[in-house]
PDB file of N, CA and C in Angstrom:
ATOM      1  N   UNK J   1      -2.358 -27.149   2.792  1.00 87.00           N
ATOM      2  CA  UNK J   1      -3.404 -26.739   3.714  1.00 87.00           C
ATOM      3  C   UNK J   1      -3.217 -25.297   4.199  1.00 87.00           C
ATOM      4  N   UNK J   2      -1.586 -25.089   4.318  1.00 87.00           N
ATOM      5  CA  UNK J   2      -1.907 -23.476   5.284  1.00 87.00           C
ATOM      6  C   UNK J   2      -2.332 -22.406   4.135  1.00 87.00           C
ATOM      7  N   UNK J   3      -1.545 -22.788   2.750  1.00 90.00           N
ATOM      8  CA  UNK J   3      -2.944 -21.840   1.566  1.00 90.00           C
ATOM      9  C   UNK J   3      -4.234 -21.463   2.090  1.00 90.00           C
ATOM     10  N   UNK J   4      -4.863 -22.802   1.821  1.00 90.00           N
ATOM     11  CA  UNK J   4      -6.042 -22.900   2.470  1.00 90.00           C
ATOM     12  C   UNK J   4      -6.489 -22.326   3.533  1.00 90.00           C
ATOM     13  N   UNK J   5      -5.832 -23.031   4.808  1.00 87.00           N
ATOM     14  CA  UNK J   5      -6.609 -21.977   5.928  1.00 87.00           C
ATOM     15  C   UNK J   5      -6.426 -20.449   5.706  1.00 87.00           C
ATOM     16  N   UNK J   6      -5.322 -20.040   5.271  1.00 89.00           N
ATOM     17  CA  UNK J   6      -5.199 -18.245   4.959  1.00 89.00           C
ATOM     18  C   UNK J   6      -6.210 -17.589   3.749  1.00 89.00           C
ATOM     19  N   UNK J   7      -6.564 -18.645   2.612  1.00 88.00           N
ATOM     20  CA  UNK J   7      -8.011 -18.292   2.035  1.00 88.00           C
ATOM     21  C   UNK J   7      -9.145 -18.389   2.905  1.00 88.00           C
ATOM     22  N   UNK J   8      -9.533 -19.565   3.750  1.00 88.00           N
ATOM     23  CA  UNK J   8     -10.249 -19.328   4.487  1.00 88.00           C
ATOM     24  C   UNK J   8     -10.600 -18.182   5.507  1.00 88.00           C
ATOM     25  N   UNK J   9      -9.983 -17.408   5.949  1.00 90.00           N
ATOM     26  CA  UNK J   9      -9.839 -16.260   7.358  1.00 90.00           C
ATOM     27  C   UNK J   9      -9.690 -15.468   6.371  1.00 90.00           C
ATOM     28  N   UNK J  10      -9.623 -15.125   4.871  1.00 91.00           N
ATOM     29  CA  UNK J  10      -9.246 -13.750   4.335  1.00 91.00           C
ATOM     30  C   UNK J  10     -10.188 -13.920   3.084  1.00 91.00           C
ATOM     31  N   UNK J  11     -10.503 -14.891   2.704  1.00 87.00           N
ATOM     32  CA  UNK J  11     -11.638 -14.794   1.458  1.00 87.00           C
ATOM     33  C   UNK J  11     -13.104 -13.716   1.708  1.00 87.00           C
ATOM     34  N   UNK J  12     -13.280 -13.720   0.319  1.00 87.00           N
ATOM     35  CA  UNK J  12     -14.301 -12.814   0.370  1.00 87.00           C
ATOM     36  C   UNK J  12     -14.285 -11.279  -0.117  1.00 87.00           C
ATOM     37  N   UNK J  13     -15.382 -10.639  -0.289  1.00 92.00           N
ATOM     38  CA  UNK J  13     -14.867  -9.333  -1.141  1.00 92.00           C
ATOM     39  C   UNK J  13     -14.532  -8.375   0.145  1.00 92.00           C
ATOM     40  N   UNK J  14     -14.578  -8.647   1.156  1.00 96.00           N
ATOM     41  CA  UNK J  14     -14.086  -7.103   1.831  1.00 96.00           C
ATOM     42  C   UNK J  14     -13.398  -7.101   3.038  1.00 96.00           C
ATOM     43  N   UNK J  15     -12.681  -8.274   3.285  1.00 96.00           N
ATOM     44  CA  UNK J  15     -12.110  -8.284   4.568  1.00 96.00           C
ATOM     45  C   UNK J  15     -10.711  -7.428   4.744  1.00 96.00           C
ATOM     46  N   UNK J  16     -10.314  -8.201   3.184  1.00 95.00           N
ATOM     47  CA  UNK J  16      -9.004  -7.075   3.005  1.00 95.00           C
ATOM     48  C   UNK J  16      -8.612  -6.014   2.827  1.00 95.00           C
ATOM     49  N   UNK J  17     -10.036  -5.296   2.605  1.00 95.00           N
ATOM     50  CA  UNK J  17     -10.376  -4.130   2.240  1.00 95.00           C
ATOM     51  C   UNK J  17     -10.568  -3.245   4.070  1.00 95.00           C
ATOM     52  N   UNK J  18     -10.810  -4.261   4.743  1.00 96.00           N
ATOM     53  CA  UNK J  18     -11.413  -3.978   5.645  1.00 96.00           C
ATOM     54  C   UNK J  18      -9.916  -3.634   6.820  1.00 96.00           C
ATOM     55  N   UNK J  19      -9.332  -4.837   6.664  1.00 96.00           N
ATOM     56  CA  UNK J  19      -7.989  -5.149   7.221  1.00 96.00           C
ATOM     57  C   UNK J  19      -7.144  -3.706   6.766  1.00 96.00           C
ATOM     58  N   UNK J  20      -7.070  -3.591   5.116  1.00 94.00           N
ATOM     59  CA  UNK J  20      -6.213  -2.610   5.213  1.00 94.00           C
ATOM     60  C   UNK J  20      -6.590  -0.651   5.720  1.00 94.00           C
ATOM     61  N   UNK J  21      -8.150  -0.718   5.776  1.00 95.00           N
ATOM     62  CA  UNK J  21      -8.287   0.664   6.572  1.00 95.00           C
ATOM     63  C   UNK J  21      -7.933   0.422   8.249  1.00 95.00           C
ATOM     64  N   UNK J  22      -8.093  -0.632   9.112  1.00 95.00           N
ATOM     65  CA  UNK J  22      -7.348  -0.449  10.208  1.00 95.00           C
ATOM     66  C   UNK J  22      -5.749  -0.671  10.190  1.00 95.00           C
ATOM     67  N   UNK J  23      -5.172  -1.413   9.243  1.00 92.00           N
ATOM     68  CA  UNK J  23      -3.969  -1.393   9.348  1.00 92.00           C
ATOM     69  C   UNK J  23      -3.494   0.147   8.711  1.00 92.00           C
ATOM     70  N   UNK J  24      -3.922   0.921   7.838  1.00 89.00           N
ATOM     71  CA  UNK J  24      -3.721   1.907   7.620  1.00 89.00           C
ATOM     72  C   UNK J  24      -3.279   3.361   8.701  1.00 89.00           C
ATOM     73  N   UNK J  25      -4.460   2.694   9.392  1.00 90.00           N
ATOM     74  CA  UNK J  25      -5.042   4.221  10.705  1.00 90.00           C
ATOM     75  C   UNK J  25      -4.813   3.744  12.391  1.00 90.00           C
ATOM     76  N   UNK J  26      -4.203   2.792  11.997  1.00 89.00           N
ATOM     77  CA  UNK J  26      -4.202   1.733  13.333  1.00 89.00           C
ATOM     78  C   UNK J  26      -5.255   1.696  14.385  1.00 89.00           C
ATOM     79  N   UNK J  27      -6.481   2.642  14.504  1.00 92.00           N
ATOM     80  CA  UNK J  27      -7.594   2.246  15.375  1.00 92.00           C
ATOM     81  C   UNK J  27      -8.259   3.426  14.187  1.00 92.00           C
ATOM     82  N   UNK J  28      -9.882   2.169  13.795  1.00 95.00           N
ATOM     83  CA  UNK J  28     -10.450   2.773  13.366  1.00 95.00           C
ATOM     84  C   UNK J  28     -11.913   2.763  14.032  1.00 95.00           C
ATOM     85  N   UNK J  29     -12.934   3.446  14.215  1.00 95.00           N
ATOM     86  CA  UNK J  29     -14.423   3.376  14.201  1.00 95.00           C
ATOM     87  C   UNK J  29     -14.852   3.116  13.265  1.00 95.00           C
ATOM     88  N   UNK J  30     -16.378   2.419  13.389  1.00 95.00           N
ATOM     89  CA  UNK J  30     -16.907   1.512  12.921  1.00 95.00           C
ATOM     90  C   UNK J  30     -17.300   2.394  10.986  1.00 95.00           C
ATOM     91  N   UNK J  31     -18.113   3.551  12.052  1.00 94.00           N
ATOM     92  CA  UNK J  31     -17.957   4.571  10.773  1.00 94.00           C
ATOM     93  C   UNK J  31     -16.801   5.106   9.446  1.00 94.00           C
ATOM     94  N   UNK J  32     -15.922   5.412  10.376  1.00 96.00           N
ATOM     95  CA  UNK J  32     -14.775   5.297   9.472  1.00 96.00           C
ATOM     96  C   UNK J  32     -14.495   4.371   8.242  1.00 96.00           C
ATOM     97  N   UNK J  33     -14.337   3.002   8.934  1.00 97.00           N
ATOM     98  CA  UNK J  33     -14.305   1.621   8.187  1.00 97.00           C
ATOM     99  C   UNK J  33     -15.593   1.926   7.296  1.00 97.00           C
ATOM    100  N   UNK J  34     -16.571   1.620   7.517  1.00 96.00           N
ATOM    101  CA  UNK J  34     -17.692   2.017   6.386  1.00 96.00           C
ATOM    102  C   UNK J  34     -17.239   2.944   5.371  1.00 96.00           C
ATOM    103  N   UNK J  35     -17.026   4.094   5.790  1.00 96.00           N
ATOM    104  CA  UNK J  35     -16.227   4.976   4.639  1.00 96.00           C
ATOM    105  C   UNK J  35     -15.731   4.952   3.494  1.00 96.00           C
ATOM    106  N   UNK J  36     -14.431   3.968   4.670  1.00 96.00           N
ATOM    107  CA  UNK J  36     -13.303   3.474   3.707  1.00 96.00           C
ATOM    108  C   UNK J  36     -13.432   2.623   2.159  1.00 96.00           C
ATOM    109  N   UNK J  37     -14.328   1.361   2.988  1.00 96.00           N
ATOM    110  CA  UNK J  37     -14.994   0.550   2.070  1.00 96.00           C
ATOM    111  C   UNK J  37     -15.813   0.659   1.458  1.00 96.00           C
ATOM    112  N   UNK J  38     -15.537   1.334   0.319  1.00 95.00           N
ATOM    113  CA  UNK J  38     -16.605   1.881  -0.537  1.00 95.00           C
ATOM    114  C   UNK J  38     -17.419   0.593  -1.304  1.00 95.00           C
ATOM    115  N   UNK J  39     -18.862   0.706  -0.853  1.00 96.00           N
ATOM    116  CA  UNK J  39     -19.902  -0.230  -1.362  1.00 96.00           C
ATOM    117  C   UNK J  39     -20.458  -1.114  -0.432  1.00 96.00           C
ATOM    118  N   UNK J  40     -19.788  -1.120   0.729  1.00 97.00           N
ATOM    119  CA  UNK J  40     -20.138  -2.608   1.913  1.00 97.00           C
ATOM    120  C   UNK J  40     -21.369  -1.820   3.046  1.00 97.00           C
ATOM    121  N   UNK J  41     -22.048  -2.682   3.012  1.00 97.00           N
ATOM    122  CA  UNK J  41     -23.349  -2.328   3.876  1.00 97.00           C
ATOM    123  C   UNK J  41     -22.778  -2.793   5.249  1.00 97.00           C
ATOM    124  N   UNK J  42     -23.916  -1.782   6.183  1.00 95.00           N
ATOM    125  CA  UNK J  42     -23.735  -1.952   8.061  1.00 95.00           C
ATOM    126  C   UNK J  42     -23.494  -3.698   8.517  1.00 95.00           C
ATOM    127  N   UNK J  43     -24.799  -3.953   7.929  1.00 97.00           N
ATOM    128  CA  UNK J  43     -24.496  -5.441   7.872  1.00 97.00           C
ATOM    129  C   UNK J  43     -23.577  -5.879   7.440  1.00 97.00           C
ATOM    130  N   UNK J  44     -23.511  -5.881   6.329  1.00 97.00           N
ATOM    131  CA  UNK J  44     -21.918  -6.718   6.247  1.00 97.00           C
ATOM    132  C   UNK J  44     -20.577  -6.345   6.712  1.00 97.00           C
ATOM    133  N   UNK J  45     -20.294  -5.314   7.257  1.00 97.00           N
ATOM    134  CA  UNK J  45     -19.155  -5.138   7.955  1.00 97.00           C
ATOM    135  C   UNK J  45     -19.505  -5.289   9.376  1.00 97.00           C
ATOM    136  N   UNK J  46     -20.887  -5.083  10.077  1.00 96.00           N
ATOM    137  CA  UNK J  46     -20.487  -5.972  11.368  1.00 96.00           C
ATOM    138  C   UNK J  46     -20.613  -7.382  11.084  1.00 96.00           C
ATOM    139  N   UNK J  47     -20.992  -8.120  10.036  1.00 96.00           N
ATOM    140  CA  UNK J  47     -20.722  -9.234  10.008  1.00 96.00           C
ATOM    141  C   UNK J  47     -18.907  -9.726  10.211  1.00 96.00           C
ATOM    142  N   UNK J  48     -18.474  -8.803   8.842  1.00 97.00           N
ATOM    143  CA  UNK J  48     -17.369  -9.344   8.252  1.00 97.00           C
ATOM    144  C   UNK J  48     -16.228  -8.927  10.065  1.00 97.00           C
ATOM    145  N   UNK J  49     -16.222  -7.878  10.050  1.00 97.00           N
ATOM    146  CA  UNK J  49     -16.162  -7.214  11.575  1.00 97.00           C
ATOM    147  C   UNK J  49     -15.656  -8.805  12.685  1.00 97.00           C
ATOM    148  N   UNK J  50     -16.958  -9.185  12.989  1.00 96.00           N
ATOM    149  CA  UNK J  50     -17.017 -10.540  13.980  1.00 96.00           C
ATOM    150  C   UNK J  50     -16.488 -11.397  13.661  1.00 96.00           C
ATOM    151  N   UNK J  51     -16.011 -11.906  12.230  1.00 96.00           N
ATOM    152  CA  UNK J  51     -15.707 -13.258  11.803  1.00 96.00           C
ATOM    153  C   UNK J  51     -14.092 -12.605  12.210  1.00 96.00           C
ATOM    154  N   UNK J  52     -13.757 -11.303  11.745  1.00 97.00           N
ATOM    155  CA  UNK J  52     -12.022 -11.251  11.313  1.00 97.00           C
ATOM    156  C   UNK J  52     -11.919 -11.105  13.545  1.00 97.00           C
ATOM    157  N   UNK J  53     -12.953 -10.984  14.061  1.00 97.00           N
ATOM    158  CA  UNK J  53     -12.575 -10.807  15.401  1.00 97.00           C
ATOM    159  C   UNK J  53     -12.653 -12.322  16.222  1.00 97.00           C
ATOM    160  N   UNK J  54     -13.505 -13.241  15.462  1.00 96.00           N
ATOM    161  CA  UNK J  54     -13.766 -14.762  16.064  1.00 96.00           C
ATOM    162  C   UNK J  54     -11.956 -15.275  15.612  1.00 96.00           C
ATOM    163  N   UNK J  55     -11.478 -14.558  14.272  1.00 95.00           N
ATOM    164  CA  UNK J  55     -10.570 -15.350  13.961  1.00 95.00           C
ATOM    165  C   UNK J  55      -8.864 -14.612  14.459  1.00 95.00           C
ATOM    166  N   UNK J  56      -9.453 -13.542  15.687  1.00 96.00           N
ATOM    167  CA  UNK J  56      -8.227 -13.092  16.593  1.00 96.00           C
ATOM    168  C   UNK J  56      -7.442 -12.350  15.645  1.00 96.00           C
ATOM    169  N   UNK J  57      -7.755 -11.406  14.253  1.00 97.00           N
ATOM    170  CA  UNK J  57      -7.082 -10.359  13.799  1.00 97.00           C
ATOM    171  C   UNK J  57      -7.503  -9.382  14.005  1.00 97.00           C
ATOM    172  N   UNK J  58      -8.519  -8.705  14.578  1.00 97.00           N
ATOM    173  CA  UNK J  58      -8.729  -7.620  15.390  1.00 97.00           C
ATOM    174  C   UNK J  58      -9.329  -7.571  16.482  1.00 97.00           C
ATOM    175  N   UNK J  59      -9.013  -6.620  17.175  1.00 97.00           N
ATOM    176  CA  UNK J  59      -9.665  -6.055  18.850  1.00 97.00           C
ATOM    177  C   UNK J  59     -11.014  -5.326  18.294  1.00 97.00           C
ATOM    178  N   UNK J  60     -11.757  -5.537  19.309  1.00 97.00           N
ATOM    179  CA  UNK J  60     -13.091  -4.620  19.580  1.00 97.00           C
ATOM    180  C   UNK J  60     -12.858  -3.829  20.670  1.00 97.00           C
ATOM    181  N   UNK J  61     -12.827  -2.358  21.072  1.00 96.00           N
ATOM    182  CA  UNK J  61     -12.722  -1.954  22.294  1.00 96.00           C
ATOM    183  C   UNK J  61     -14.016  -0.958  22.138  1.00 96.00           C
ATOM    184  N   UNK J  62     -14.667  -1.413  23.472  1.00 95.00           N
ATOM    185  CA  UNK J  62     -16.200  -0.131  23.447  1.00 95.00           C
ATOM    186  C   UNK J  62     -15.616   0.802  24.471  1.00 95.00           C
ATOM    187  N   UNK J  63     -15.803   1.958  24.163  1.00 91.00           N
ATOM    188  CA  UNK J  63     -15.791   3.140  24.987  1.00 91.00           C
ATOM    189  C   UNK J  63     -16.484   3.466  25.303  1.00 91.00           C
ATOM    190  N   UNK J  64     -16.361   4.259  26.752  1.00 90.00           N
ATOM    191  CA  UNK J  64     -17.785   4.701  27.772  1.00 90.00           C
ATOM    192  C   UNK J  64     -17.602   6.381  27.349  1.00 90.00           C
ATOM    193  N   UNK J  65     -17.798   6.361  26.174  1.00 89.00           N
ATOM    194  CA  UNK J  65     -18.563   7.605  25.883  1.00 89.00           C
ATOM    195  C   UNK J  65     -19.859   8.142  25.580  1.00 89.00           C
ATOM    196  N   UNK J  66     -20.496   9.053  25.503  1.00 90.00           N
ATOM    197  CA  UNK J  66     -22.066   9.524  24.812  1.00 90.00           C
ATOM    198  C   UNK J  66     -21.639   9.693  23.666  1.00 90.00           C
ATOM    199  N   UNK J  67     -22.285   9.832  22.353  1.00 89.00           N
ATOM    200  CA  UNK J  67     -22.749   8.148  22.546  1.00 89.00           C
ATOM    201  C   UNK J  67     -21.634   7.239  22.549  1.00 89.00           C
ATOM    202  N   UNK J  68     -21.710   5.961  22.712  1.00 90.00           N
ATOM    203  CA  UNK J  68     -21.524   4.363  22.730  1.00 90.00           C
ATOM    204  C   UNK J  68     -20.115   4.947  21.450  1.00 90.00           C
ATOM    205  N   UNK J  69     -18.778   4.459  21.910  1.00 91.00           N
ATOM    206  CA  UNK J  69     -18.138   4.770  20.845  1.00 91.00           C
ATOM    207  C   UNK J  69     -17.212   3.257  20.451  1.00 91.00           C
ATOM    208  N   UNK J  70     -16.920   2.920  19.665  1.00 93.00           N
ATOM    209  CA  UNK J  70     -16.479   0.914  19.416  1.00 93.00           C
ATOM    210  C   UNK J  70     -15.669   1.962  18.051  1.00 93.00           C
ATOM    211  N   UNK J  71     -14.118   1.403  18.979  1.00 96.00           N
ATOM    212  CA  UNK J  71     -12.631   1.552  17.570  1.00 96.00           C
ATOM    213  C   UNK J  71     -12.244  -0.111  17.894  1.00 96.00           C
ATOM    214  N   UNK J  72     -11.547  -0.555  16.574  1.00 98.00           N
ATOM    215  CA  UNK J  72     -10.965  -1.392  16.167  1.00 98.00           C
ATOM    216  C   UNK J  72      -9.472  -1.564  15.751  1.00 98.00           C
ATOM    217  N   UNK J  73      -9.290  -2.353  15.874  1.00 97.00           N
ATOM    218  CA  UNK J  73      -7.824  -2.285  15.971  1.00 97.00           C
ATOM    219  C   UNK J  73      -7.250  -3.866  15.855  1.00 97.00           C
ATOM    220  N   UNK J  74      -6.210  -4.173  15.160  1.00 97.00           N
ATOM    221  CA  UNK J  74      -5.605  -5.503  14.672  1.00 97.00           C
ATOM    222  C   UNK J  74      -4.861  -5.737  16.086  1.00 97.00           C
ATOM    223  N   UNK J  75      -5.031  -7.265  16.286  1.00 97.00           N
ATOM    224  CA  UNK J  75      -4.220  -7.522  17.217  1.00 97.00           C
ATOM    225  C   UNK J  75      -2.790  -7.904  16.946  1.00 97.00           C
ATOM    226  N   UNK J  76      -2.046  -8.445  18.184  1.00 96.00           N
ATOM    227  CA  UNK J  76      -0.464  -9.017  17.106  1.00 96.00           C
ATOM    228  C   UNK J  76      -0.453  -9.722  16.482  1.00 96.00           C
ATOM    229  N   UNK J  77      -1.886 -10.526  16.500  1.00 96.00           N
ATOM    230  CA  UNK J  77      -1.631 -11.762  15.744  1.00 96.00           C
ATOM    231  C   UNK J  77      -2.035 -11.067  14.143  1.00 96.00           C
ATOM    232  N   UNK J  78      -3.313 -10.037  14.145  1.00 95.00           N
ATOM    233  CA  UNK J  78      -3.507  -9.209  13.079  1.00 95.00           C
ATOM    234  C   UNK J  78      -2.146  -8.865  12.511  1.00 95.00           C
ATOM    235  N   UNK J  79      -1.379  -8.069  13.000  1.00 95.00           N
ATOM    236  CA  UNK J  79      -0.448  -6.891  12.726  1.00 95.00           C
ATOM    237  C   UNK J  79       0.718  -8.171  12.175  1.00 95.00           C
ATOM    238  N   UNK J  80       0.719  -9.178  11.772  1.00 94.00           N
ATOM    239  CA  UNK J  80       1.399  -9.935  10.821  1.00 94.00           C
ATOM    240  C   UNK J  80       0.706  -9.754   9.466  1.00 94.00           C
ATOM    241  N   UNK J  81      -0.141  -9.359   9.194  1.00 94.00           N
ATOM    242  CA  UNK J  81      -0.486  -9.258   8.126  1.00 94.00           C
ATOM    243  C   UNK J  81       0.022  -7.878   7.136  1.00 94.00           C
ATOM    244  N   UNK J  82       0.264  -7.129   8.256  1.00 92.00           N
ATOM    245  CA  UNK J  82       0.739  -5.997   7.767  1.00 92.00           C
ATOM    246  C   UNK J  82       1.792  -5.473   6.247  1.00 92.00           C
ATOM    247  N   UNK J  83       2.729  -6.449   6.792  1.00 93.00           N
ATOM    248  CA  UNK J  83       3.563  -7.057   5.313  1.00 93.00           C
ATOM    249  C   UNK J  83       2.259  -7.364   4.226  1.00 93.00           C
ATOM    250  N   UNK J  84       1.757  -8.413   3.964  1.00 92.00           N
ATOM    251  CA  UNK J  84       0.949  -9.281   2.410  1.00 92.00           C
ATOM    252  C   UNK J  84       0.166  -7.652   2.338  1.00 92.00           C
ATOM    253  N   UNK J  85      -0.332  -6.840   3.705  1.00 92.00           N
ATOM    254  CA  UNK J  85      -1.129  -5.383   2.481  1.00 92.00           C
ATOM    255  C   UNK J  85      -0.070  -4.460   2.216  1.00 92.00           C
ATOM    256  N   UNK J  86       0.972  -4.557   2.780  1.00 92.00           N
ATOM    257  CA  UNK J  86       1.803  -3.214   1.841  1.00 92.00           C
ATOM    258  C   UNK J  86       2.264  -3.907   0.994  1.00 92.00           C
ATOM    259  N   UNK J  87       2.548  -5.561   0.707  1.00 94.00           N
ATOM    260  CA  UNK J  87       3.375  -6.219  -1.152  1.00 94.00           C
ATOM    261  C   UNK J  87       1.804  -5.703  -1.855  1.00 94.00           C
ATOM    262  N   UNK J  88       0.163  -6.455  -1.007  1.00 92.00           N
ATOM    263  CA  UNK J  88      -0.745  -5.826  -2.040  1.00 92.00           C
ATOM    264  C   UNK J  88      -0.583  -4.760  -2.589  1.00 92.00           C
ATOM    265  N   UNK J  89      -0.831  -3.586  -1.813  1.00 91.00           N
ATOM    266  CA  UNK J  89      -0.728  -2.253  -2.148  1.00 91.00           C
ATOM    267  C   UNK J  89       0.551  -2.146  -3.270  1.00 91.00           C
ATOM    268  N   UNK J  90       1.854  -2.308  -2.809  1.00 94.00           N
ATOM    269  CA  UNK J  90       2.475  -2.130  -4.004  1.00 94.00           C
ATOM    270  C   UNK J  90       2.156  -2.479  -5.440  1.00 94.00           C
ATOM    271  N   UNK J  91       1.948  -4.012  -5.247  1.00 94.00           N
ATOM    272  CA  UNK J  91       1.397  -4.836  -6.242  1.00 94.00           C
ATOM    273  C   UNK J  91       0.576  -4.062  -7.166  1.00 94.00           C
ATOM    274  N   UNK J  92      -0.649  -3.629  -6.537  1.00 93.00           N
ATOM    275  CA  UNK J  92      -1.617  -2.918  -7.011  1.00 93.00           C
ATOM    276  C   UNK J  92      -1.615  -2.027  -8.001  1.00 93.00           C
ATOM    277  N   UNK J  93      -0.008  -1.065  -7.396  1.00 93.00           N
ATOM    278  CA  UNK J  93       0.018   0.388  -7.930  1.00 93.00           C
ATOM    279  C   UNK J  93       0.511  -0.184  -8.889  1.00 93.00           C
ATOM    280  N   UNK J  94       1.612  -1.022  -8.808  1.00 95.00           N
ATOM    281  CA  UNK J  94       2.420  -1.704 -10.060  1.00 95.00           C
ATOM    282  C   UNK J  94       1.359  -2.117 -11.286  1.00 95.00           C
ATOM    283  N   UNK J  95       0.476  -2.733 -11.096  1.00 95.00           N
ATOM    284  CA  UNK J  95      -0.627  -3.540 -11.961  1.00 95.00           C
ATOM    285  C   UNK J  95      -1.250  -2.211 -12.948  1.00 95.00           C
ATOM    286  N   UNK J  96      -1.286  -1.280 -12.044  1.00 93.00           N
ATOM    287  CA  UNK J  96      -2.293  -0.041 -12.280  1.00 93.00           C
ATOM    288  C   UNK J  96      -1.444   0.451 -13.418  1.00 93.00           C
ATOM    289  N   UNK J  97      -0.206   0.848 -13.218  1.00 93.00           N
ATOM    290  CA  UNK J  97       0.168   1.572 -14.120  1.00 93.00           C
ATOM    291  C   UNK J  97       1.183   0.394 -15.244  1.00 93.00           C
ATOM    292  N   UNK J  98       1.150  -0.774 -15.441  1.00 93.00           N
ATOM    293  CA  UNK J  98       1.390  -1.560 -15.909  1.00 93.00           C
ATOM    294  C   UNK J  98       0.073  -1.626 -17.155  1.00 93.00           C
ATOM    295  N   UNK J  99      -1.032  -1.816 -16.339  1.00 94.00           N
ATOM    296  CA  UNK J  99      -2.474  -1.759 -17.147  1.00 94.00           C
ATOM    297  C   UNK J  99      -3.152  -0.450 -18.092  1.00 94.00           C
ATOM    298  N   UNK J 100      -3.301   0.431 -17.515  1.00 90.00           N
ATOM    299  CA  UNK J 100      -3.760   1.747 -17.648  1.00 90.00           C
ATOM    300  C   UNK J 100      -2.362   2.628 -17.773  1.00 90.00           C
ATOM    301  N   UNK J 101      -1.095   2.672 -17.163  1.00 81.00           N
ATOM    302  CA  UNK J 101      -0.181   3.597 -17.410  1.00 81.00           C
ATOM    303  C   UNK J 101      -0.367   4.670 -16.365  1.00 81.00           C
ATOM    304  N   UNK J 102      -1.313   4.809 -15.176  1.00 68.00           N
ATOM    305  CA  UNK J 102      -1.140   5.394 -14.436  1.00 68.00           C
ATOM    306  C   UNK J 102      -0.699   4.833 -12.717  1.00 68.00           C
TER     307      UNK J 102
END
């Protein structure tokens, strides 16, 4: 089951994608994150956004600035994840140049 529930709270094409630009920058704006995630629409990252925040891995903080400014940020319970994206990331580079040679 705990497989499971950890596919559940992390499935999908962009959460991890999403997870690793705030774990990257440790507080990001909303914009930023868009950036990062190359291909994910407004909608779907304030979607994806609310679910990873219903499921207590990141903070929402709004700032009383002109305009309206909202950074994000993993909570502690987030910032366990931190480890599975830097083995990803390694993983990754490993695969990359395992595959392609670069």
């Amino acid at each position: 089951m705990a497989v499971q529930d950890s596919m559940d709270v992390l499935s999908g094409k962009w959460k991890i994608s999403i997870i690793s630009s705030i774990c990257y920058y440790n507080k990001r704006r909303f914009s930023d994150i868009l950036n990062d995630v190359v291909g994910i629409s407004n909608k779907m990252l304030s979607k994806e956004l609310k679910e990873l925040e219903i499921n207590k891995l990141i903070k929402r903080t709004v700032l009383d600035t002109q305009p309206i400014t909202v950074h994000y940020e993993l909570t502690k319970h987030g910032k366990t994840l931190q480890t599975i994206i830097n083995n990803l990331t390694d993983w990754g580079i490993a695969h990359r140049k395992e595959i392609i040679g670069k």
